[in-house]
mmCIF file of N, CA and C in Angstrom:
data_model
loop_
_atom_site.group_PDB
_atom_site.id
_atom_site.type_symbol
_atom_site.label_atom_id
_atom_site.label_comp_id
_atom_site.label_asym_id
_atom_site.label_seq_id
_atom_site.Cartn_x
_atom_site.Cartn_y
_atom_site.Cartn_z
ATOM 1 N N UNK A 1490 3.885 -23.553 -47.247
ATOM 2 C CA UNK A 1490 4.476 -23.379 -45.940
ATOM 3 C C UNK A 1490 3.405 -23.652 -44.884
ATOM 4 N N UNK A 1491 3.727 -24.503 -43.968
ATOM 5 C CA UNK A 1491 2.777 -24.845 -42.918
ATOM 6 C C UNK A 1491 3.146 -24.073 -41.655
ATOM 7 N N UNK A 1492 2.143 -23.430 -41.061
ATOM 8 C CA UNK A 1492 2.384 -22.622 -39.861
ATOM 9 C C UNK A 1492 1.450 -23.049 -38.753
ATOM 10 N N UNK A 1493 1.702 -22.557 -37.591
ATOM 11 C CA UNK A 1493 0.891 -22.810 -36.397
ATOM 12 C C UNK A 1493 0.670 -24.302 -36.169
ATOM 13 N N UNK A 1494 1.769 -25.022 -36.092
ATOM 14 C CA UNK A 1494 1.770 -26.441 -35.751
ATOM 15 C C UNK A 1494 0.931 -27.263 -36.714
ATOM 16 N N UNK A 1495 1.157 -27.092 -37.991
ATOM 17 C CA UNK A 1495 0.524 -27.916 -39.030
ATOM 18 C C UNK A 1495 -0.993 -27.804 -38.992
ATOM 19 N N UNK A 1496 -1.504 -26.621 -39.161
ATOM 20 C CA UNK A 1496 -2.941 -26.368 -39.098
ATOM 21 C C UNK A 1496 -3.709 -27.196 -40.123
ATOM 22 N N UNK A 1497 -3.195 -27.315 -41.313
ATOM 23 C CA UNK A 1497 -3.901 -28.066 -42.341
ATOM 24 C C UNK A 1497 -3.870 -29.567 -42.129
ATOM 25 N N UNK A 1498 -2.939 -30.064 -41.326
ATOM 26 C CA UNK A 1498 -2.803 -31.500 -41.096
ATOM 27 C C UNK A 1498 -3.540 -31.957 -39.849
ATOM 28 N N UNK A 1499 -4.426 -31.190 -39.326
ATOM 29 C CA UNK A 1499 -5.175 -31.590 -38.131
ATOM 30 C C UNK A 1499 -4.498 -31.209 -36.833
ATOM 31 N N UNK A 1500 -3.513 -30.315 -36.866
ATOM 32 C CA UNK A 1500 -2.856 -29.852 -35.651
ATOM 33 C C UNK A 1500 -3.742 -28.858 -34.913
ATOM 34 N N UNK A 1501 -3.251 -28.295 -33.848
ATOM 35 C CA UNK A 1501 -4.066 -27.388 -33.038
ATOM 36 C C UNK A 1501 -4.369 -26.069 -33.715
ATOM 37 N N UNK A 1502 -3.588 -25.670 -34.670
ATOM 38 C CA UNK A 1502 -3.850 -24.431 -35.378
ATOM 39 C C UNK A 1502 -3.665 -23.214 -34.507
ATOM 40 N N UNK A 1503 -4.496 -22.187 -34.716
ATOM 41 C CA UNK A 1503 -4.330 -20.964 -33.936
ATOM 42 C C UNK A 1503 -4.612 -21.153 -32.452
ATOM 43 N N UNK A 1504 -5.254 -22.244 -32.059
ATOM 44 C CA UNK A 1504 -5.545 -22.485 -30.648
ATOM 45 C C UNK A 1504 -4.285 -22.728 -29.831
ATOM 46 N N UNK A 1505 -3.160 -23.005 -30.504
ATOM 47 C CA UNK A 1505 -1.913 -23.215 -29.772
ATOM 48 C C UNK A 1505 -1.478 -21.941 -29.044
ATOM 49 N N UNK A 1506 -1.948 -20.782 -29.507
ATOM 50 C CA UNK A 1506 -1.617 -19.514 -28.864
ATOM 51 C C UNK A 1506 -2.519 -19.209 -27.666
ATOM 52 N N UNK A 1507 -3.600 -19.944 -27.507
ATOM 53 C CA UNK A 1507 -4.579 -19.651 -26.467
ATOM 54 C C UNK A 1507 -4.003 -19.826 -25.060
ATOM 55 N N UNK A 1508 -3.322 -20.946 -24.787
ATOM 56 C CA UNK A 1508 -2.863 -21.210 -23.424
ATOM 57 C C UNK A 1508 -1.743 -20.267 -22.962
ATOM 58 N N UNK A 1509 -0.750 -19.937 -23.795
ATOM 59 C CA UNK A 1509 0.218 -18.924 -23.322
ATOM 60 C C UNK A 1509 -0.435 -17.570 -23.066
ATOM 61 N N UNK A 1510 -1.385 -17.191 -23.913
ATOM 62 C CA UNK A 1510 -2.086 -15.918 -23.671
ATOM 63 C C UNK A 1510 -2.944 -15.987 -22.418
ATOM 64 N N UNK A 1511 -3.565 -17.137 -22.177
ATOM 65 C CA UNK A 1511 -4.370 -17.310 -20.963
ATOM 66 C C UNK A 1511 -3.496 -17.170 -19.718
ATOM 67 N N UNK A 1512 -2.316 -17.795 -19.724
ATOM 68 C CA UNK A 1512 -1.418 -17.678 -18.580
ATOM 69 C C UNK A 1512 -0.927 -16.241 -18.401
ATOM 70 N N UNK A 1513 -0.670 -15.551 -19.479
ATOM 71 C CA UNK A 1513 -0.248 -14.149 -19.383
ATOM 72 C C UNK A 1513 -1.342 -13.290 -18.754
ATOM 73 N N UNK A 1514 -2.596 -13.548 -19.112
ATOM 74 C CA UNK A 1514 -3.713 -12.797 -18.537
ATOM 75 C C UNK A 1514 -3.876 -13.122 -17.057
ATOM 76 N N UNK A 1515 -3.738 -14.393 -16.684
ATOM 77 C CA UNK A 1515 -3.883 -14.787 -15.277
ATOM 78 C C UNK A 1515 -2.775 -14.158 -14.430
ATOM 79 N N UNK A 1516 -1.530 -14.218 -14.889
ATOM 80 C CA UNK A 1516 -0.420 -13.644 -14.125
ATOM 81 C C UNK A 1516 -0.543 -12.120 -14.066
ATOM 82 N N UNK A 1517 -0.871 -11.497 -15.182
ATOM 83 C CA UNK A 1517 -1.048 -10.043 -15.194
ATOM 84 C C UNK A 1517 -2.192 -9.602 -14.289
ATOM 85 N N UNK A 1518 -3.279 -10.368 -14.271
ATOM 86 C CA UNK A 1518 -4.399 -10.049 -13.383
ATOM 87 C C UNK A 1518 -4.020 -10.187 -11.921
ATOM 88 N N UNK A 1519 -3.226 -11.209 -11.603
ATOM 89 C CA UNK A 1519 -2.770 -11.382 -10.216
ATOM 90 C C UNK A 1519 -1.893 -10.233 -9.762
ATOM 91 N N UNK A 1520 -0.977 -9.813 -10.632
ATOM 92 C CA UNK A 1520 -0.107 -8.681 -10.290
ATOM 93 C C UNK A 1520 -0.937 -7.405 -10.133
ATOM 94 N N UNK A 1521 -1.880 -7.191 -11.034
ATOM 95 C CA UNK A 1521 -2.725 -5.995 -10.940
ATOM 96 C C UNK A 1521 -3.555 -6.007 -9.664
ATOM 97 N N UNK A 1522 -4.072 -7.170 -9.290
ATOM 98 C CA UNK A 1522 -4.863 -7.285 -8.062
ATOM 99 C C UNK A 1522 -4.009 -6.991 -6.833
ATOM 100 N N UNK A 1523 -2.793 -7.529 -6.808
ATOM 101 C CA UNK A 1523 -1.914 -7.261 -5.671
ATOM 102 C C UNK A 1523 -1.519 -5.790 -5.594
ATOM 103 N N UNK A 1524 -1.295 -5.165 -6.740
ATOM 104 C CA UNK A 1524 -0.942 -3.742 -6.732
ATOM 105 C C UNK A 1524 -2.082 -2.885 -6.204
ATOM 106 N N UNK A 1525 -3.300 -3.272 -6.478
ATOM 107 C CA UNK A 1525 -4.451 -2.471 -6.042
ATOM 108 C C UNK A 1525 -4.812 -2.720 -4.586
ATOM 109 N N UNK A 1526 -4.405 -3.836 -4.015
ATOM 110 C CA UNK A 1526 -4.820 -4.162 -2.654
ATOM 111 C C UNK A 1526 -3.634 -4.257 -1.707
ATOM 112 N N UNK A 1527 -2.932 -5.351 -1.724
ATOM 113 C CA UNK A 1527 -1.928 -5.640 -0.697
ATOM 114 C C UNK A 1527 -0.718 -4.733 -0.769
ATOM 115 N N UNK A 1528 -0.180 -4.496 -1.936
ATOM 116 C CA UNK A 1528 1.050 -3.716 -2.034
ATOM 117 C C UNK A 1528 0.812 -2.230 -1.854
ATOM 118 N N UNK A 1529 -0.378 -1.743 -2.055
ATOM 119 C CA UNK A 1529 -0.651 -0.306 -1.975
ATOM 120 C C UNK A 1529 -0.433 0.221 -0.565
ATOM 121 N N UNK A 1530 -0.789 -0.547 0.455
ATOM 122 C CA UNK A 1530 -0.687 -0.075 1.829
ATOM 123 C C UNK A 1530 0.734 0.135 2.309
ATOM 124 N N UNK A 1531 1.729 -0.469 1.650
ATOM 125 C CA UNK A 1531 3.098 -0.372 2.119
ATOM 126 C C UNK A 1531 3.899 0.697 1.401
ATOM 127 N N UNK A 1532 3.343 1.327 0.421
ATOM 128 C CA UNK A 1532 4.093 2.296 -0.362
ATOM 129 C C UNK A 1532 3.967 3.690 0.251
ATOM 130 N N UNK A 1533 5.088 4.362 0.459
ATOM 131 C CA UNK A 1533 5.084 5.754 0.866
ATOM 132 C C UNK A 1533 4.776 6.013 2.325
ATOM 133 N N UNK A 1534 4.652 4.993 3.115
ATOM 134 C CA UNK A 1534 4.371 5.200 4.529
ATOM 135 C C UNK A 1534 5.653 5.184 5.326
ATOM 136 N N UNK A 1535 5.695 5.981 6.338
ATOM 137 C CA UNK A 1535 6.841 5.978 7.240
ATOM 138 C C UNK A 1535 6.675 4.878 8.266
ATOM 139 N N UNK A 1536 7.447 4.922 9.337
ATOM 140 C CA UNK A 1536 7.290 3.913 10.381
ATOM 141 C C UNK A 1536 5.910 3.997 11.017
ATOM 142 N N UNK A 1537 5.432 2.863 11.500
ATOM 143 C CA UNK A 1537 4.105 2.828 12.107
ATOM 144 C C UNK A 1537 4.079 3.697 13.359
ATOM 145 N N UNK A 1538 5.107 3.585 14.182
ATOM 146 C CA UNK A 1538 5.217 4.422 15.380
ATOM 147 C C UNK A 1538 6.427 5.329 15.234
ATOM 148 N N UNK A 1539 6.344 6.554 15.698
ATOM 149 C CA UNK A 1539 7.521 7.419 15.616
ATOM 150 C C UNK A 1539 8.638 6.878 16.505
ATOM 151 N N UNK A 1540 9.877 7.226 16.176
ATOM 152 C CA UNK A 1540 11.010 6.751 16.962
ATOM 153 C C UNK A 1540 11.012 7.353 18.354
ATOM 154 N N UNK A 1541 10.528 8.588 18.492
ATOM 155 C CA UNK A 1541 10.434 9.244 19.794
ATOM 156 C C UNK A 1541 8.984 9.670 19.980
ATOM 157 N N UNK A 1542 8.403 9.298 21.110
ATOM 158 C CA UNK A 1542 7.012 9.680 21.372
ATOM 159 C C UNK A 1542 6.910 11.195 21.526
ATOM 160 N N UNK A 1543 5.724 11.716 21.255
ATOM 161 C CA UNK A 1543 5.509 13.163 21.229
ATOM 162 C C UNK A 1543 5.751 13.813 22.586
ATOM 163 N N UNK A 1544 5.435 13.133 23.668
ATOM 164 C CA UNK A 1544 5.569 13.740 24.989
ATOM 165 C C UNK A 1544 6.736 13.153 25.786
ATOM 166 N N UNK A 1545 7.662 12.481 25.124
ATOM 167 C CA UNK A 1545 8.811 11.909 25.835
ATOM 168 C C UNK A 1545 9.792 13.020 26.221
ATOM 169 N N UNK A 1546 10.634 12.752 27.194
ATOM 170 C CA UNK A 1546 11.618 13.762 27.593
ATOM 171 C C UNK A 1546 12.562 14.156 26.453
ATOM 172 N N UNK A 1547 12.885 13.221 25.582
ATOM 173 C CA UNK A 1547 13.765 13.532 24.455
ATOM 174 C C UNK A 1547 13.065 14.483 23.483
ATOM 175 N N UNK A 1548 11.774 14.283 23.257
ATOM 176 C CA UNK A 1548 11.029 15.182 22.372
ATOM 177 C C UNK A 1548 10.898 16.572 22.987
ATOM 178 N N UNK A 1549 10.672 16.631 24.292
ATOM 179 C CA UNK A 1549 10.580 17.928 24.980
ATOM 180 C C UNK A 1549 11.917 18.665 24.877
ATOM 181 N N UNK A 1550 13.012 17.923 25.052
ATOM 182 C CA UNK A 1550 14.334 18.534 24.926
ATOM 183 C C UNK A 1550 14.555 19.066 23.511
ATOM 184 N N UNK A 1551 14.128 18.299 22.510
ATOM 185 C CA UNK A 1551 14.264 18.755 21.134
ATOM 186 C C UNK A 1551 13.461 20.011 20.858
ATOM 187 N N UNK A 1552 12.264 20.101 21.417
ATOM 188 C CA UNK A 1552 11.453 21.310 21.233
ATOM 189 C C UNK A 1552 12.080 22.516 21.930
ATOM 190 N N UNK A 1553 12.661 22.301 23.111
ATOM 191 C CA UNK A 1553 13.314 23.403 23.817
ATOM 192 C C UNK A 1553 14.519 23.913 23.036
ATOM 193 N N UNK A 1554 15.268 22.991 22.433
ATOM 194 C CA UNK A 1554 16.420 23.394 21.621
ATOM 195 C C UNK A 1554 15.957 24.131 20.367
ATOM 196 N N UNK A 1555 14.888 23.643 19.742
ATOM 197 C CA UNK A 1555 14.380 24.277 18.526
ATOM 198 C C UNK A 1555 13.836 25.678 18.803
ATOM 199 N N UNK A 1556 13.262 25.875 19.978
ATOM 200 C CA UNK A 1556 12.707 27.200 20.292
ATOM 201 C C UNK A 1556 13.762 28.179 20.799
ATOM 202 N N UNK A 1557 14.972 27.692 21.072
ATOM 203 C CA UNK A 1557 16.045 28.582 21.501
ATOM 204 C C UNK A 1557 16.173 28.714 23.001
ATOM 205 N N UNK A 1558 15.463 27.924 23.774
ATOM 206 C CA UNK A 1558 15.563 27.997 25.231
ATOM 207 C C UNK A 1558 16.920 27.520 25.732
ATOM 208 N N UNK A 1559 17.513 26.547 25.053
ATOM 209 C CA UNK A 1559 18.815 26.025 25.446
ATOM 210 C C UNK A 1559 19.744 26.066 24.231
ATOM 211 N N UNK A 1560 21.049 26.130 24.512
ATOM 212 C CA UNK A 1560 22.010 26.158 23.402
ATOM 213 C C UNK A 1560 22.412 24.731 23.012
ATOM 214 N N UNK A 1561 23.264 24.630 21.993
ATOM 215 C CA UNK A 1561 23.616 23.318 21.442
ATOM 216 C C UNK A 1561 24.399 22.461 22.429
ATOM 217 N N UNK A 1562 25.318 23.068 23.161
ATOM 218 C CA UNK A 1562 26.112 22.300 24.131
ATOM 219 C C UNK A 1562 25.224 21.701 25.217
ATOM 220 N N UNK A 1563 24.312 22.511 25.733
ATOM 221 C CA UNK A 1563 23.413 22.013 26.765
ATOM 222 C C UNK A 1563 22.493 20.932 26.202
ATOM 223 N N UNK A 1564 22.058 21.120 24.954
ATOM 224 C CA UNK A 1564 21.205 20.107 24.313
ATOM 225 C C UNK A 1564 21.919 18.764 24.256
ATOM 226 N N UNK A 1565 23.162 18.727 23.758
ATOM 227 C CA UNK A 1565 23.877 17.458 23.623
ATOM 228 C C UNK A 1565 24.195 16.847 24.982
ATOM 229 N N UNK A 1566 24.514 17.676 25.951
ATOM 230 C CA UNK A 1566 24.809 17.166 27.292
ATOM 231 C C UNK A 1566 23.560 16.507 27.895
ATOM 232 N N UNK A 1567 22.438 17.182 27.815
ATOM 233 C CA UNK A 1567 21.204 16.620 28.366
ATOM 234 C C UNK A 1567 20.715 15.415 27.567
ATOM 235 N N UNK A 1568 20.924 15.448 26.253
ATOM 236 C CA UNK A 1568 20.509 14.325 25.419
ATOM 237 C C UNK A 1568 21.288 13.063 25.772
ATOM 238 N N UNK A 1569 22.568 13.205 26.049
ATOM 239 C CA UNK A 1569 23.352 12.021 26.411
ATOM 240 C C UNK A 1569 22.864 11.420 27.728
ATOM 241 N N UNK A 1570 22.489 12.272 28.683
ATOM 242 C CA UNK A 1570 21.954 11.773 29.949
ATOM 243 C C UNK A 1570 20.608 11.093 29.724
ATOM 244 N N UNK A 1571 19.727 11.732 28.970
ATOM 245 C CA UNK A 1571 18.414 11.136 28.703
ATOM 246 C C UNK A 1571 18.526 9.851 27.889
ATOM 247 N N UNK A 1572 19.475 9.826 26.984
ATOM 248 C CA UNK A 1572 19.653 8.639 26.155
ATOM 249 C C UNK A 1572 20.095 7.450 26.993
ATOM 250 N N UNK A 1573 20.933 7.701 27.988
ATOM 251 C CA UNK A 1573 21.349 6.614 28.884
ATOM 252 C C UNK A 1573 20.188 6.139 29.742
ATOM 253 N N UNK A 1574 19.361 7.065 30.203
ATOM 254 C CA UNK A 1574 18.277 6.703 31.111
ATOM 255 C C UNK A 1574 17.080 6.106 30.386
ATOM 256 N N UNK A 1575 16.617 6.754 29.307
ATOM 257 C CA UNK A 1575 15.406 6.329 28.621
ATOM 258 C C UNK A 1575 15.692 5.517 27.363
ATOM 259 N N UNK A 1576 16.807 5.757 26.731
ATOM 260 C CA UNK A 1576 17.122 5.088 25.480
ATOM 261 C C UNK A 1576 16.231 5.601 24.366
ATOM 262 N N UNK A 1577 16.540 5.190 23.180
ATOM 263 C CA UNK A 1577 15.742 5.570 22.021
ATOM 264 C C UNK A 1577 15.195 4.328 21.377
ATOM 265 N N UNK A 1578 14.002 4.423 20.856
ATOM 266 C CA UNK A 1578 13.450 3.315 20.085
ATOM 267 C C UNK A 1578 14.188 3.230 18.766
ATOM 268 N N UNK A 1579 14.336 2.017 18.268
ATOM 269 C CA UNK A 1579 14.969 1.841 16.979
ATOM 270 C C UNK A 1579 16.477 1.680 17.071
ATOM 271 N N UNK A 1580 17.055 1.969 18.239
ATOM 272 C CA UNK A 1580 18.490 1.782 18.382
ATOM 273 C C UNK A 1580 18.734 0.346 18.811
ATOM 274 N N UNK A 1581 19.785 -0.252 18.296
ATOM 275 C CA UNK A 1581 20.099 -1.631 18.631
ATOM 276 C C UNK A 1581 20.612 -1.683 20.064
ATOM 277 N N UNK A 1582 19.895 -2.343 20.963
ATOM 278 C CA UNK A 1582 20.284 -2.415 22.356
ATOM 279 C C UNK A 1582 20.999 -3.705 22.672
ATOM 280 N N UNK A 1583 21.111 -4.638 21.714
ATOM 281 C CA UNK A 1583 21.814 -5.900 21.963
ATOM 282 C C UNK A 1583 23.307 -5.642 21.970
ATOM 283 N N UNK A 1584 24.022 -6.353 22.815
ATOM 284 C CA UNK A 1584 25.456 -6.146 22.764
ATOM 285 C C UNK A 1584 26.081 -6.280 24.025
#
């Protein structure tokens, strides 16, 4: 029985397995390199900038509601006014 592309007849023999293994190592190394460098920075991070700035009027209103200074009805009423005037980041404004 002749195996590995006719090894006894002057064929490539076991070297025929070298190039597929070489390509597997090159592709695997590329994926490993990307996982350690480029792809790592994008995993598990939230948005680069928050949707509402820390000192914006909408954030101040949210803190006042959370602390109990204003009730829910007043919160929604004021939020609708602020939303019309200042808008929110991340909301689609086209239309």
